[in-house]
Coordinates of N, CA, C and O in Angstrom, one line a residue:
X65 N 0.8 -1.2 -0.1 CA 0.1 0.1 0.1 C 1.0 1.1 0.2 O 0.7 2.2 -0.9
X66 N 1.9 1.3 0.7 CA 2.9 2.5 1.0 C 3.5 2.6 -0.5 O 3.6 3.8 -0.9
X67 N 3.7 1.4 -1.3 CA 4.8 1.6 -2.5 C 3.5 2.3 -3.2 O 4.1 3.2 -3.8
X68 N 2.4 2.2 -3.6 CA 1.6 2.7 -4.4 C 1.2 4.0 -3.7 O 0.8 5.1 -4.8
X69 N 0.9 4.1 -2.6 CA 0.7 5.8 -1.9 C 1.6 6.5 -2.4 O 1.7 8.0 -2.7
X70 N 3.3 6.2 -2.6 CA 4.5 7.2 -2.7 C 5.0 7.0 -3.5 O 6.6 7.1 -3.8
X71 N 5.1 6.0 -4.3 CA 5.7 5.7 -5.5 C 6.8 4.5 -5.1 O 7.1 4.6 -3.7
X72 N 7.4 3.7 -5.5 CA 8.0 2.5 -5.3 C 9.4 3.0 -4.7 O 9.9 4.3 -5.2
X73 N 9.7 2.7 -3.9 CA 11.2 2.6 -3.4 C 12.8 3.1 -4.3 O 13.3 3.9 -4.4
X74 N 12.2 1.9 -5.4 CA 13.1 1.9 -6.8 C 13.2 3.2 -7.3 O 14.2 3.9 -7.4
X75 N 12.0 3.9 -7.8 CA 11.7 4.8 -8.2 C 12.3 6.1 -7.3 O 13.1 7.4 -7.8
X76 N 12.1 6.2 -6.1 CA 12.6 7.4 -5.0 C 13.8 7.1 -5.3 O 14.8 8.4 -4.8
X77 N 14.7 5.8 -4.8 CA 15.9 5.7 -4.8 C 16.7 6.6 -6.6 O 17.9 6.8 -6.0
X78 N 16.3 6.1 -7.2 CA 16.6 6.3 -8.7 C 17.0 7.9 -9.1 O 18.2 8.3 -9.6
X79 N 15.9 8.7 -8.6 CA 16.3 10.0 -8.6 C 16.5 10.8 -6.9 O 16.7 11.8 -7.3
X80 N 17.3 10.1 -6.0 CA 17.5 10.6 -5.0 C 16.5 11.4 -4.0 O 16.8 12.7 -3.7
X81 N 15.4 11.0 -4.4 CA 14.7 11.8 -3.8 C 14.2 11.6 -2.5 O 13.7 10.4 -1.9
X82 N 14.7 12.4 -1.1 CA 14.5 12.0 -0.1 C 13.1 12.2 0.6 O 12.3 12.8 -0.2
X83 N 13.1 11.3 1.7 CA 11.5 10.6 2.0 C 11.6 10.9 3.7 O 11.8 10.0 4.2
X84 N 11.0 12.4 3.8 CA 10.9 12.6 5.6 C 9.3 12.2 5.9 O 8.2 12.5 5.0
X85 N 8.8 12.1 6.9 CA 7.7 11.8 7.7 C 6.4 11.4 7.0 O 5.6 11.9 6.4
X86 N 6.5 9.7 6.3 CA 6.0 9.2 5.5 C 4.5 9.4 6.3 O 3.4 9.1 5.9
X87 N 4.4 9.0 7.7 CA 3.1 8.8 8.1 C 2.3 10.4 8.1 O 1.1 10.2 7.7
X88 N 3.1 11.0 8.5 CA 2.6 12.5 8.5 C 1.9 12.8 6.9 O 1.1 13.6 6.3
X89 N 2.8 12.4 5.8 CA 2.4 12.7 4.5 C 1.2 11.9 4.3 O 0.6 12.4 3.5
X90 N 1.5 10.9 4.9 CA -0.1 10.1 4.3 C -1.3 10.5 4.7 O -2.3 10.2 4.3
X91 N -1.0 11.0 5.9 CA -2.6 11.6 6.8 C -2.9 12.7 5.9 O -4.0 13.5 5.8
X92 N -1.9 13.5 5.3 CA -2.0 14.8 4.8 C -2.8 14.0 3.2 O -3.9 14.8 3.0
X93 N -2.6 12.9 2.6 CA -3.2 12.4 1.5 C -4.4 12.0 1.8 O -5.6 12.5 1.0
X94 N -4.8 11.6 3.2 CA -6.4 11.4 3.5 C -7.1 12.1 4.0 O -8.3 12.3 4.4
X95 N -6.1 13.6 3.9 CA -6.9 14.7 4.5 C -7.4 14.7 6.1 O -8.6 15.4 6.3
X96 N -6.6 14.1 6.8 CA -6.5 14.1 8.0 C -6.5 15.1 9.0 O -5.4 15.6 9.5
X97 N -7.1 16.4 8.8 CA -7.0 17.6 9.2 C -6.6 18.0 10.9 O -6.0 18.2 10.9
X98 N -7.7 17.4 11.9 CA -7.2 17.5 12.8 C -5.8 17.1 13.2 O -5.2 17.6 14.4
X99 N -5.5 15.9 13.0 CA -4.3 15.3 13.1 C -3.3 15.8 12.7 O -2.4 15.9 13.8
X100 N -3.5 16.1 11.6 CA -2.2 16.8 11.4 C -2.0 18.2 11.8 O -1.0 18.8 12.2
X101 N -3.0 18.6 12.2 CA -2.7 20.6 12.9 C -2.4 20.2 14.1 O -1.2 20.7 14.5
X102 N -2.6 18.9 14.6 CA -2.1 18.7 15.9 C -0.7 18.7 16.2 O 0.0 18.8 17.5
X103 N -0.3 17.7 15.2 CA 0.9 17.1 15.0 C 2.1 18.0 14.5 O 3.1 18.8 14.7
X104 N 1.5 19.5 13.4 CA 2.4 20.5 13.4 C 2.2 21.5 14.4 O 3.4 21.8 14.3
X105 N 1.4 21.3 15.1 CA 1.6 22.4 16.3 C 3.0 22.1 17.3 O 3.4 22.8 18.3
X106 N 3.3 20.4 17.4 CA 4.3 20.6 18.1 C 5.7 20.9 17.8 O 6.6 20.9 18.2
X107 N 5.8 21.5 16.1 CA 7.3 21.7 16.0 C 7.5 20.8 15.8 O 9.1 21.1 15.7
X108 N 7.6 19.5 15.7 CA 8.5 18.5 15.4 C 8.8 18.0 14.1 O 9.5 17.0 14.2
X109 N 8.1 18.8 13.0 CA 8.4 18.6 11.8 C 8.9 19.5 10.8 O 8.4 20.2 9.6
X110 N 10.2 20.0 10.8 CA 10.7 21.0 10.4 C 10.7 20.5 8.8 O 11.2 19.4 8.5
X111 N 10.6 21.2 7.5 CA 10.7 20.5 6.2 C 12.6 20.7 6.3 O 13.1 21.2 6.6
X112 N 13.0 19.1 5.6 CA 14.0 18.4 5.7 C 14.4 18.5 4.1 O 15.7 18.1 3.8
X113 N 13.5 18.5 3.4 CA 13.4 18.1 1.9 C 12.6 17.1 1.4 O 11.5 16.6 2.0
X114 N 12.4 17.0 0.0 CA 11.7 15.9 -0.5 C 10.4 16.7 -0.9 O 10.5 18.0 -1.0
X115 N 9.5 15.7 -1.4 CA 8.0 16.6 -1.4 C 7.5 17.1 -0.2 O 6.8 16.3 0.7
X116 N 7.0 18.3 -0.3 CA 6.2 19.1 1.2 C 5.0 18.5 1.0 O 4.3 18.1 0.2
X117 N 4.9 18.6 2.4 CA 3.2 18.3 2.7 C 2.2 19.1 1.7 O 1.0 18.3 1.4
X118 N 2.4 20.2 1.5 CA 1.4 21.2 0.5 C 1.2 20.3 -1.2 O 0.2 20.3 -1.2
X119 N 2.1 19.6 -1.1 CA 1.8 19.1 -2.5 C 1.4 17.8 -2.5 O 0.7 17.3 -3.1
X120 N 1.2 17.1 -1.5 CA 0.6 16.1 -0.9 C -0.9 16.1 -1.0 O -1.4 15.4 -1.4
X121 N -0.8 17.5 -0.6 CA -2.8 17.6 0.0 C -3.4 18.2 -1.5 O -4.6 18.2 -1.2
X122 N -2.4 18.3 -2.8 CA -3.2 18.8 -3.7 C -3.1 17.7 -4.8 O -3.6 18.0 -5.6
X123 N -2.6 16.6 -4.8 CA -2.4 15.4 -5.4 C -3.8 15.2 -6.0 O -3.9 15.0 -7.0
X124 N -4.7 15.2 -5.5 CA -6.2 14.6 -6.0 C -7.2 16.1 -5.6 O -8.4 16.0 -5.1
X125 N -6.6 17.3 -6.2 CA -7.2 18.7 -6.5 C -8.4 18.5 -7.5 O -9.7 18.4 -6.8
X126 N -8.2 17.7 -8.3 CA -9.4 17.2 -9.2 C -8.9 16.2 -10.2 O -7.9 15.6 -10.5
X127 N -9.8 15.2 -9.7 CA -9.8 13.8 -10.1 C -11.0 12.7 -10.3 O -11.7 12.8 -9.6
X128 N -10.9 12.0 -11.4 CA -11.7 11.1 -11.6 C -11.3 9.6 -11.6 O -12.2 8.9 -12.2
X129 N -9.8 9.8 -10.8 CA -9.3 8.5 -10.8 C -9.6 7.5 -9.7 O -10.3 8.1 -8.4
X130 N -10.0 6.3 -10.0 CA -10.3 5.3 -8.9 C -9.6 5.2 -7.5 O -8.2 5.1 -7.9
X131 N -10.0 5.7 -6.6 CA -8.6 6.1 -5.5 C -9.7 5.8 -4.2 O -10.7 6.0 -3.9
X132 N -8.5 5.5 -3.1 CA -9.1 5.6 -1.8 C -9.3 7.0 -1.1 O -9.5 7.2 0.0
X133 N -8.1 7.6 -1.8 CA -7.9 9.2 -1.1 C -8.9 10.0 -1.4 O -9.6 10.2 -2.6
X134 N -9.3 11.1 -0.7 CA -10.7 11.7 -0.7 C -10.1 12.9 -1.9 O -8.9 13.3 -2.2
X135 N -10.8 13.9 -2.2 CA -10.2 15.0 -3.3 C -9.9 16.2 -2.0 O -10.2 16.0 -0.8
X136 N -9.2 17.0 -2.7 CA -8.3 18.1 -1.5 C -9.5 18.5 -1.1 O -10.3 19.2 -1.5
X137 N -9.0 18.8 0.1 CA -9.9 19.7 1.0 C -9.8 21.3 1.7 O -8.3 21.5 1.9
X138 N -10.1 22.0 0.9 CA -9.8 23.6 1.3 C -9.6 24.2 2.6 O -8.4 24.7 2.8
X139 N -9.8 23.5 3.5 CA -10.0 23.8 5.1 C -8.6 23.3 5.3 O -8.0 24.1 6.1
X140 N -8.0 22.2 5.0 CA -6.9 21.6 5.4 C -5.6 22.0 4.6 O -4.8 22.6 5.1
X141 N -5.6 22.6 3.7 CA -4.9 23.3 2.8 C -4.6 25.1 3.7 O -3.5 24.9 3.5
X142 N -5.7 25.6 3.7 CA -5.8 26.8 4.3 C -5.1 26.5 5.9 O -4.2 27.4 6.0
X143 N -5.3 25.3 6.6 CA -4.4 25.4 7.8 C -3.2 24.8 7.0 O -2.5 25.6 8.2
X144 N -2.5 24.2 6.6 CA -1.3 24.0 6.1 C -0.7 25.6 6.1 O 0.5 25.7 6.0
X145 N -1.4 26.1 4.8 CA -0.5 27.5 4.5 C -0.4 28.7 5.9 O 0.7 29.2 5.8
X146 N -1.6 28.2 6.8 CA -1.2 29.2 7.7 C -0.1 28.8 8.8 O 0.1 29.5 9.8
X147 N 0.3 27.1 8.5 CA 1.1 26.9 9.2 C 2.3 27.1 9.0 O 3.6 25.9 9.1
X148 N 2.7 27.9 7.8 CA 3.9 28.2 7.3 C 4.1 27.4 6.1 O 5.5 27.4 5.6
X149 N 3.5 26.3 5.7 CA 4.0 25.7 4.1 C 4.1 26.7 3.5 O 3.2 27.6 3.0
X150 N 5.0 26.5 2.2 CA 5.4 27.2 1.3 C 4.9 26.9 -0.1 O 5.5 26.1 -0.6
X151 N 4.1 27.8 -0.6 CA 3.7 27.5 -1.8 C 4.6 27.6 -3.2 O 4.4 26.6 -4.1
X152 N 5.4 28.4 -2.7 CA 6.7 28.0 -3.8 C 8.0 27.7 -3.7 O 8.6 27.5 -4.0
X153 N 8.1 26.6 -2.5 CA 9.1 25.9 -2.0 C 9.6 25.2 -2.9 O 8.5 24.1 -3.5
X154 N 10.7 25.5 -4.1 CA 11.1 24.2 -4.8 C 11.6 23.0 -4.3 O 12.5 23.3 -3.3
X155 N 11.2 22.1 -4.7 CA 12.1 20.5 -4.4 C 12.1 19.9 -5.6 O 11.5 20.1 -6.5
X156 N 12.6 18.4 -5.6 CA 12.5 17.7 -6.4 C 11.3 16.7 -6.6 O 10.8 16.2 -5.9
X157 N 10.6 16.5 -7.9 CA 9.6 15.6 -8.0 C 10.2 14.2 -8.2 O 11.5 13.7 -8.2
X158 N 9.4 13.2 -8.2 CA 9.6 11.8 -8.2 C 10.8 11.4 -9.8 O 11.2 10.7 -10.0
X159 N 10.5 12.5 -10.8 CA 11.0 12.5 -12.2 C 12.4 13.4 -11.8 O 13.3 13.5 -13.3
X160 N 12.7 13.8 -11.0 CA 13.7 14.4 -10.5 C 13.7 15.8 -11.2 O 14.7 16.7 -11.6
X161 N 12.6 16.5 -11.6 CA 12.5 18.0 -12.0 C 12.1 18.9 -11.0 O 11.3 18.4 -9.7
X162 N 12.5 19.9 -11.0 CA 11.9 21.4 -10.3 C 10.4 21.1 -9.9 O 10.1 21.2 -10.7
X163 N 10.0 21.4 -8.9 CA 8.2 21.4 -8.6 C 8.1 22.2 -7.2 O 9.2 22.3 -6.7
X164 N 7.1 22.8 -7.4 CA 6.9 23.6 -6.4 C 5.4 23.2 -6.1 O 4.6 22.8 -7.2
X165 N 4.7 23.5 -4.8 CA 3.3 23.2 -4.6 C 2.3 23.7 -5.5 O 1.2 23.3 -6.1
X166 N 2.9 25.1 -5.9 CA 1.9 25.5 -6.3 C 1.4 25.3 -7.8 O 0.7 25.3 -8.5
X167 N 3.1 25.0 -8.6 CA 3.2 24.4 -10.2 C 2.2 23.2 -10.0 O 1.6 22.8 -11.2
X168 N 2.2 22.1 -8.7 CA 2.0 20.9 -8.7 C 0.4 21.3 -8.9 O -0.3 20.1 -9.6
X169 N 0.1 22.1 -8.1 CA -1.5 22.7 -8.1 C -2.2 22.8 -9.7 O -3.1 22.1 -9.9
X170 N -1.7 24.1 -10.0 CA -2.0 24.2 -11.5 C -1.6 22.9 -12.6 O -2.5 22.9 -13.0
X171 N -0.8 22.2 -12.4 CA -0.7 20.9 -13.4 C -1.9 20.5 -13.2 O -2.5 19.4 -14.0
X172 N -2.7 20.1 -11.9 CA -3.5 19.2 -11.8 C -4.9 19.7 -12.6 O -5.6 19.0 -12.9
X173 N -4.9 20.9 -12.4 CA -5.9 21.5 -13.3 C -5.9 21.6 -14.5 O -6.8 21.3 -15.3
X174 N -4.8 21.6 -15.3 CA -4.5 21.5 -16.0 C -4.7 20.0 -16.9 O -5.6 19.7 -18.0
X175 N -4.2 19.1 -16.2 CA -4.6 17.6 -16.4 C -5.8 17.3 -16.4 O -6.7 16.9 -17.2
X176 N -6.6 18.0 -15.2 CA -8.3 17.6 -15.3 C -8.8 17.9 -16.2 O -9.8 17.5 -16.9
X177 N -8.6 19.4 -17.1 CA -9.2 20.1 -18.0 C -8.9 18.9 -19.5 O -9.9 18.9 -20.0
X178 N -7.7 18.4 -19.7 CA -7.1 17.6 -20.9 C -7.8 16.7 -20.6 O -8.4 16.1 -21.9
X179 N -8.2 16.0 -19.4 CA -8.8 14.6 -19.4 C -10.1 15.0 -19.2 O -11.0 13.5 -18.9
X180 N -10.7 16.1 -19.4 CA -12.1 16.2 -19.3 C -13.2 15.9 -17.7 O -13.9 15.5 -17.9
X181 N -12.4 16.1 -16.7 CA -12.4 15.7 -15.4 C -13.4 16.7 -15.0 O -13.8 16.8 -14.0
X182 N -13.3 18.3 -15.4 CA -14.0 18.8 -15.0 C -15.2 19.2 -15.4 O -15.8 19.3 -16.4
X183 N -16.1 19.7 -14.3 CA -17.7 19.4 -14.7 C -17.9 20.4 -14.5 O -18.3 21.3 -13.4
X184 N -18.4 21.1 -16.0 CA -19.0 22.7 -15.8 C -20.5 22.4 -15.7 O -20.2 23.6 -14.7
X185 N -21.3 21.9 -15.6 CA -22.4 21.9 -14.8 C -22.6 21.1 -14.0 O -23.8 20.6 -13.7
X186 N -21.8 21.0 -12.8 CA -22.1 20.3 -11.7 C -23.2 20.9 -10.8 O -23.7 21.8 -11.1
X187 N -24.2 20.0 -10.2 CA -25.2 20.2 -9.9 C -25.7 21.6 -8.9 O -26.2 22.2 -9.6
X188 N -24.4 22.0 -8.1 CA -24.7 23.0 -7.4 C -23.3 24.0 -7.3 O -23.3 24.9 -6.7
X189 N -22.4 23.7 -8.2 CA -21.3 24.5 -8.2 C -20.4 24.2 -7.1 O -19.2 24.9 -7.5
X190 N -20.5 23.2 -6.5 CA -19.5 23.1 -5.7 C -18.4 22.6 -5.6 O -17.3 22.6 -5.0
X191 N -18.4 21.5 -6.7 CA -16.8 20.9 -7.2 C -16.0 22.0 -7.4 O -14.7 21.9 -7.2
X192 N -16.7 22.7 -8.6 CA -15.3 24.1 -9.0 C -15.3 24.9 -7.7 O -14.0 25.0 -8.2
X193 N -16.2 25.2 -7.3 CA -15.9 25.8 -6.1 C -14.9 25.4 -5.2 O -13.9 26.2 -4.6
X194 N -14.8 24.1 -4.7 CA -14.0 23.7 -3.9 C -12.6 23.8 -4.6 O -11.8 23.9 -3.6
X195 N -12.3 23.2 -5.4 CA -11.2 23.7 -6.1 C -10.2 25.0 -6.2 O -9.4 25.3 -6.3
X196 N -11.3 25.7 -6.6 CA -11.3 27.2 -6.9 C -10.7 27.7 -5.6 O -9.7 28.7 -5.3
X197 N -11.4 27.4 -4.5 CA -11.0 28.0 -3.3 C -9.6 27.5 -2.9 O -8.9 28.5 -1.9
X198 N -9.4 26.4 -2.8 CA -8.0 26.0 -2.9 C -7.1 26.8 -3.5 O -6.0 27.4 -2.8
X199 N -7.3 27.0 -4.9 CA -5.9 28.0 -5.9 C -6.1 29.3 -4.7 O -5.2 29.9 -5.2
X200 N -7.3 29.9 -4.7 CA -7.8 31.2 -4.0 C -6.6 31.4 -3.0 O -5.9 32.4 -2.3
X201 N -6.7 30.1 -2.0 CA -5.7 30.2 -0.8 C -4.1 30.2 -1.1 O -3.6 30.8 -0.5
X202 N -4.1 29.4 -1.8 CA -2.5 29.8 -2.6 C -2.3 30.9 -3.1 O -1.2 31.4 -2.9
X203 N -2.7 31.9 -4.0 CA -2.6 32.8 -4.2 C -2.6 34.2 -3.1 O -1.3 35.0 -3.1
X204 N -3.4 33.8 -1.8 CA -3.7 35.1 -0.9 C -2.6 34.5 0.0 O -2.0 35.1 0.8
X205 N -1.8 33.4 0.1 CA -0.6 33.0 0.9 C 0.6 33.3 0.3 O 1.8 32.6 0.5
X206 N 0.4 33.9 -1.2 CA 1.7 34.0 -1.4 C 2.6 33.0 -2.8 O 3.4 33.7 -3.2
X207 N 1.7 32.6 -3.6 CA 1.8 32.1 -4.3 C 2.4 32.7 -5.4 O 1.6 33.4 -5.8
X208 N 3.7 32.6 -6.3 CA 4.1 33.1 -7.3 C 2.7 33.1 -8.6 O 2.6 32.5 -9.1
X209 N 2.2 34.4 -8.6 CA 1.2 34.8 -9.7 C 2.0 34.8 -11.1 O 1.1 34.5 -11.9
X210 N 2.9 34.7 -11.1 CA 3.7 34.4 -12.8 C 4.6 33.4 -12.7 O 5.6 32.9 -13.6
X211 N 4.3 32.6 -11.8 CA 4.9 31.1 -12.1 C 4.8 30.3 -13.1 O 3.7 30.5 -13.8
X212 N 5.7 29.7 -13.9 CA 5.6 28.8 -15.4 C 5.8 27.7 -15.3 O 6.6 26.9 -14.3
X213 N 4.9 26.7 -15.7 CA 5.2 25.1 -15.8 C 5.9 25.1 -17.3 O 5.5 25.7 -18.2
X214 N 6.6 24.0 -17.1 CA 7.4 23.8 -18.1 C 6.9 23.0 -19.2 O 5.8 22.1 -18.7
X215 N 7.1 23.3 -20.0 CA 6.6 21.8 -21.2 C 6.7 20.7 -21.1 O 8.0 20.1 -20.4
X216 N 6.0 19.7 -21.4 CA 6.1 18.2 -21.2 C 5.7 17.5 -22.1 O 5.1 17.9 -23.1
X217 N 5.2 16.1 -22.0 CA 5.2 15.8 -23.3 C 3.3 15.5 -23.6 O 3.2 15.1 -24.8
X218 N 2.7 16.4 -22.6 CA 1.6 16.1 -22.7 C 1.2 17.6 -23.2 O 0.0 17.8 -23.9
X219 N 1.7 18.7 -22.5 CA 1.2 20.0 -22.5 C 2.4 21.3 -23.1 O 3.3 20.5 -22.5
X220 N 2.0 22.2 -23.4 CA 3.1 23.3 -23.6 C 3.2 24.0 -22.6 O 2.3 23.9 -21.4
X221 N 4.4 24.7 -22.5 CA 4.7 25.5 -21.3 C 3.4 26.6 -21.1 O 3.2 27.0 -21.6
X222 N 3.2 26.9 -19.8 CA 2.1 27.8 -19.4 C 2.4 28.5 -18.1 O 3.1 27.8 -17.0
X223 N 2.1 29.5 -17.8 CA 1.8 30.5 -17.1 C 0.6 30.2 -15.7 O -0.3 29.4 -16.5
X224 N 0.8 30.9 -14.4 CA -0.4 30.5 -13.6 C -1.7 31.1 -14.7 O -2.6 30.7 -14.7
X225 N -1.4 32.4 -14.9 CA -2.7 33.1 -15.7 C -3.0 32.0 -17.4 O -3.9 32.2 -17.2
X226 N -2.2 31.9 -17.7 CA -2.5 30.7 -19.0 C -3.5 29.8 -18.4 O -4.5 29.2 -19.1
X227 N -3.1 29.1 -17.4 CA -3.8 28.2 -16.9 C -5.4 28.3 -16.4 O -6.4 27.8 -16.8
X228 N -5.4 29.2 -15.5 CA -6.6 29.9 -15.1 C -7.6 30.7 -16.2 O -8.7 30.6 -16.2
X229 N -7.2 31.3 -17.2 CA -7.4 31.7 -18.3 C -8.2 30.9 -19.2 O -9.3 31.2 -19.7
X230 N -7.5 29.6 -19.3 CA -8.1 28.7 -20.2 C -9.3 28.1 -19.7 O -10.1 28.0 -20.4
X231 N -9.1 27.9 -18.7 CA -10.4 27.1 -17.7 C -11.5 28.1 -17.3 O -12.5 28.0 -17.7
X232 N -11.3 29.5 -17.4 CA -11.7 30.2 -17.0 C -13.0 30.6 -18.4 O -14.1 30.9 -18.6
X233 N -12.2 30.4 -19.6 CA -12.9 30.7 -20.9 C -13.4 29.3 -20.9 O -14.9 29.8 -21.8
X234 N -13.3 28.4 -21.0 CA -13.8 27.2 -21.4 C -15.2 26.8 -20.6 O -16.1 26.2 -20.9
X235 N -15.2 27.1 -19.0 CA -16.2 26.4 -18.4 C -16.9 27.8 -17.9 O -18.1 27.7 -17.2
X236 N -16.9 29.2 -17.7 CA -17.7 30.0 -17.6 C -18.3 30.3 -16.3 O -19.0 30.8 -15.9
X237 N -17.3 29.5 -15.6 CA -17.7 29.8 -13.8 C -17.6 30.9 -13.4 O -16.3 31.7 -13.4
X238 N -18.4 31.5 -12.7 CA -18.1 32.6 -12.0 C -17.3 32.6 -10.7 O -16.4 33.6 -10.6
X239 N -16.8 31.4 -10.3 CA -16.1 31.1 -9.1 C -14.4 30.8 -9.7 O -13.7 31.9 -9.2
X240 N -14.4 30.4 -11.0 CA -13.1 30.7 -11.9 C -12.7 31.8 -12.3 O -11.5 32.5 -12.3
X241 N -13.7 32.9 -12.6 CA -13.7 34.1 -13.2 C -13.2 35.1 -12.1 O -12.2 35.5 -12.0
X242 N -13.8 34.5 -10.8 CA -13.3 35.5 -9.7 C -12.0 35.1 -9.5 O -10.8 35.8 -8.9
X243 N -11.4 33.9 -9.5 CA -9.8 33.4 -9.4 C -8.8 33.8 -9.9 O -7.9 34.9 -10.0
X244 N -9.6 34.0 -11.8 CA -8.8 35.1 -12.4 C -8.6 36.5 -12.4 O -7.4 36.7 -12.3
X245 N -9.5 37.2 -11.9 CA -9.4 38.4 -11.3 C -8.6 38.6 -10.0 O -7.5 39.3 -9.9
X246 N -8.4 37.4 -9.2 CA -7.6 37.5 -7.8 C -6.1 37.5 -8.6 O -5.1 38.0 -7.8
X247 N -5.9 36.8 -9.4 CA -4.5 36.2 -9.7 C -3.9 37.7 -10.6 O -3.0 37.8 -10.1
X248 N -4.4 37.9 -11.0 CA -4.3 39.3 -11.5 C -3.9 40.4 -10.8 O -3.1 41.3 -10.8
X249 N -5.1 40.6 -9.7 CA -5.0 41.6 -8.5 C -3.4 41.2 -8.1 O -3.1 41.9 -7.2
X250 N -3.1 40.2 -7.8 CA -1.9 39.5 -7.1 C -0.7 40.0 -8.0 O 0.7 39.6 -7.5
X251 N -1.0 40.4 -9.2 CA 0.5 40.7 -10.4 C 0.4 40.0 -11.3 O 1.7 39.7 -12.0
X252 N -0.6 38.9 -11.7 CA 0.2 37.7 -12.5 C -0.3 38.6 -14.0 O -1.3 39.4 -14.3
X253 N 0.9 38.7 -15.0 CA 1.1 39.8 -16.0 C 1.5 38.9 -17.4 O 1.3 38.9 -18.6
X254 N 2.4 37.6 -17.1 CA 3.0 37.4 -18.2 C 2.0 36.0 -18.8 O 1.4 35.4 -18.2
X255 N 2.4 35.9 -20.0 CA 1.9 34.4 -20.8 C 3.3 33.9 -21.0 O 3.9 34.3 -22.0
X256 N 3.0 32.8 -21.3 CA 3.9 31.7 -21.8 C 4.0 31.9 -23.0 O 2.7 31.6 -23.9
X257 N 5.2 31.7 -24.0 CA 5.1 31.5 -25.6 C 4.9 30.4 -25.8 O 5.5 29.4 -25.4
X258 N 3.7 29.9 -26.6 CA 3.5 28.5 -27.2 C 4.3 28.0 -28.3 O 5.0 28.9 -29.1

């Protein structure tokens, strides 16, 4: 189970990704808000390297994959940000590429759009509102409004503004439009060259 939760030991060792606090990381993925908050309050978990808790918290920002993990929880992520988790912390992912929790979240949105996981007309708008609230928390807690995702085998390079503009224009959600306005308010100006 742990191998599936955090990739294989072999993959982690191949890229020398350090792996600290596995149980705390797992509780983050499961969204155990109260446990996580009480553990972080002890001050026993300084960041030592590897994938930060904030990245684990947005792994299932939007997903239609079958999994035992719940979708990312806005309250848990807000708590992590208030407890000093840095949305711009540069770390190595399991492919040995530079990553930040903010870029990881933006990639989840872009992937969900590409795979058709974003439901434009969900019953009450709560699904879009849930993940938009998470991205708003990132922005309000200092996420780089001009951060750029590098090109990969599926998608072109894109800035935060590109990703949010794409989904705002495609899904016509007032919540996504509000996120776009917030991103611009916090200084998003650049667009990636395609």
